[in-house]
Short mmCIF file of C-alpha atoms in Angstrom, two decimals:
data_model
loop_
_atom_site.label_atom_id
_atom_site.label_comp_id
_atom_site.label_asym_id
_atom_site.label_seq_id
_atom_site.Cartn_x
_atom_site.Cartn_y
_atom_site.Cartn_z
CA MET A 247 7.81 -22.88 0.71
CA THR A 248 9.25 -22.75 -2.71
CA ALA A 249 11.93 -20.98 -3.91
CA GLU A 250 9.93 -19.37 -6.08
CA GLU A 251 7.35 -17.82 -3.16
CA ARG A 252 10.18 -17.06 -1.08
CA LEU A 253 11.88 -15.15 -3.96
CA GLN A 254 8.46 -13.12 -4.53
CA ARG A 255 8.03 -12.36 -0.72
CA GLY A 256 11.62 -10.65 -0.57
CA SER A 257 10.94 -9.19 -4.14
CA GLU A 258 7.48 -7.65 -2.80
CA LEU A 259 8.76 -6.22 0.50
CA TRP A 260 11.74 -4.86 -1.11
CA LYS A 261 10.19 -2.76 -3.36
CA LEU A 262 7.63 -1.95 -0.38
CA LEU A 263 10.42 -0.56 1.78
CA GLY A 264 12.18 0.63 -1.48
CA ARG A 265 8.89 3.53 -1.31
CA LEU A 266 9.39 4.69 2.20
CA ARG A 267 12.28 6.68 3.78
CA ALA A 268 14.05 4.68 6.19
CA ASP A 269 13.12 6.75 9.50
CA ASP A 270 9.64 5.46 8.03
CA PHE A 271 10.41 1.86 9.57
CA GLY A 272 13.72 2.92 11.69
CA GLY A 273 15.60 1.42 9.02
CA HIS A 274 15.00 -2.03 9.40
CA ALA A 275 12.09 -3.70 8.98
CA GLU A 276 12.20 -6.94 11.26
CA CYS A 277 10.55 -9.37 8.86
CA ALA A 278 12.86 -8.38 6.47
CA GLU A 279 15.73 -10.14 8.66
CA THR A 280 13.07 -13.05 9.50
CA ASP A 281 12.43 -16.31 8.31
CA PRO A 282 10.00 -16.02 5.33
CA GLU A 283 8.33 -19.63 5.99
CA LEU A 284 7.25 -17.58 9.11
CA PHE A 285 5.39 -15.85 7.10
CA PHE A 286 3.51 -18.03 4.67
CA PRO A 287 1.74 -20.51 6.55
CA PHE A 288 0.42 -23.23 4.91
CA THR A 289 -3.46 -22.76 4.08
CA THR A 290 -6.42 -24.78 2.69
CA PHE A 291 -7.75 -24.01 -1.09
CA GLU A 292 -9.69 -21.39 0.36
CA GLY A 293 -7.33 -19.52 2.35
CA LYS A 294 -8.02 -20.81 6.14
CA THR A 295 -5.04 -21.25 7.62
CA LEU A 296 -4.27 -24.87 8.95
CA ALA A 297 -4.83 -25.39 12.55
CA SER A 298 -0.92 -26.61 12.68
CA GLU A 299 0.26 -23.58 11.48
CA ASN A 300 -1.72 -21.13 14.14
CA GLU A 301 1.23 -20.48 15.90
CA LYS A 302 3.37 -19.17 13.11
CA VAL A 303 0.90 -17.00 11.90
CA GLU A 304 0.71 -15.55 15.67
CA GLN A 305 4.41 -15.23 15.54
CA ALA A 306 4.62 -13.51 12.43
CA LYS A 307 1.36 -11.06 13.41
CA ALA A 308 3.22 -10.45 16.66
CA ILE A 309 6.44 -9.03 14.39
CA CYS A 310 3.93 -7.16 12.40
CA GLY A 311 2.11 -5.79 15.43
CA GLN A 312 5.18 -3.86 16.60
CA CYS A 313 6.06 -2.75 13.07
CA PRO A 314 5.73 1.23 12.56
CA ILE A 315 5.19 0.25 8.58
CA ALA A 316 2.79 -2.39 9.15
CA ALA A 317 -0.53 -0.29 7.96
CA SER A 318 1.60 0.41 4.41
CA CYS A 319 2.06 -3.52 4.50
CA ARG A 320 -1.34 -4.02 4.51
CA ASP A 321 -2.82 -1.46 2.21
CA PHE A 322 -0.14 -3.40 -0.59
CA ALA A 323 -1.43 -6.60 0.68
CA VAL A 324 -4.91 -5.65 -0.07
CA ARG A 325 -4.19 -3.75 -3.61
CA THR A 326 -2.11 -6.94 -4.43
CA GLY A 327 -3.49 -9.61 -3.30
CA VAL A 328 -0.24 -11.57 -2.51
CA ARG A 329 -0.41 -14.60 -0.39
CA GLY A 330 1.31 -14.62 3.68
CA ILE A 331 0.91 -12.18 6.12
CA TRP A 332 1.33 -9.03 5.07
CA GLY A 333 1.20 -5.52 7.81
CA GLY A 334 -0.50 -8.27 10.33
CA THR A 335 -3.20 -9.64 8.08
CA ASP A 336 -3.50 -12.86 6.72
CA GLU A 337 -5.49 -13.43 3.17
CA LEU A 338 -9.10 -13.85 4.43
CA ASP A 339 -8.41 -10.54 6.95
CA ARG A 340 -7.49 -8.96 3.70
CA ALA A 341 -10.52 -10.44 1.78
CA GLU A 342 -12.65 -9.20 4.48
CA LEU A 343 -11.27 -5.73 4.48
CA ARG A 344 -11.91 -5.44 0.43
CA LEU A 345 -15.28 -6.73 0.84
CA ALA A 346 -15.66 -4.04 3.95
CA GLN A 347 -14.08 -1.15 1.60
CA ALA A 348 -16.21 -2.22 -1.72
CA ALA A 349 -19.12 -1.97 0.76
CA ALA A 350 -18.31 1.39 1.84
CA VAL A 351 -18.30 2.40 -1.87
CA PRO A 352 -21.05 4.01 -3.33
CA VAL A 353 -23.00 2.56 -5.98
CA SER A 354 -22.64 5.86 -8.16
CA GLU A 355 -19.14 5.77 -7.62
CA LEU A 356 -18.67 2.04 -9.04
CA PRO A 357 -17.13 1.99 -12.84
CA ALA A 358 -19.74 1.46 -15.42
CA VAL A 359 -19.47 -2.29 -16.73
CA ALA A 360 -19.26 -2.60 -20.53
#
């Protein structure tokens, strides 16, 4: 992870946490105090996690699995397209969520193409 990616992760996480009341997540997000490298496994250009990084992914997802704001974190990541593990999902998980959401929208509700 580059220094720029580390700063971006911290910035995005604190923006998200800043929008929530402290009692929404116990005033403490464990991911904020965990080495950010854990949440940014090495991936292929297609977004697939390298096999050597699977243990990190499972550890990061386990942290998210205990977090009361994981759904908000995941939704933020789905909307913004950030890299890494957010809300217990990786980039491929979120791509599948976006596809499922797009499939659930009736054609009549899609924006008109200019």
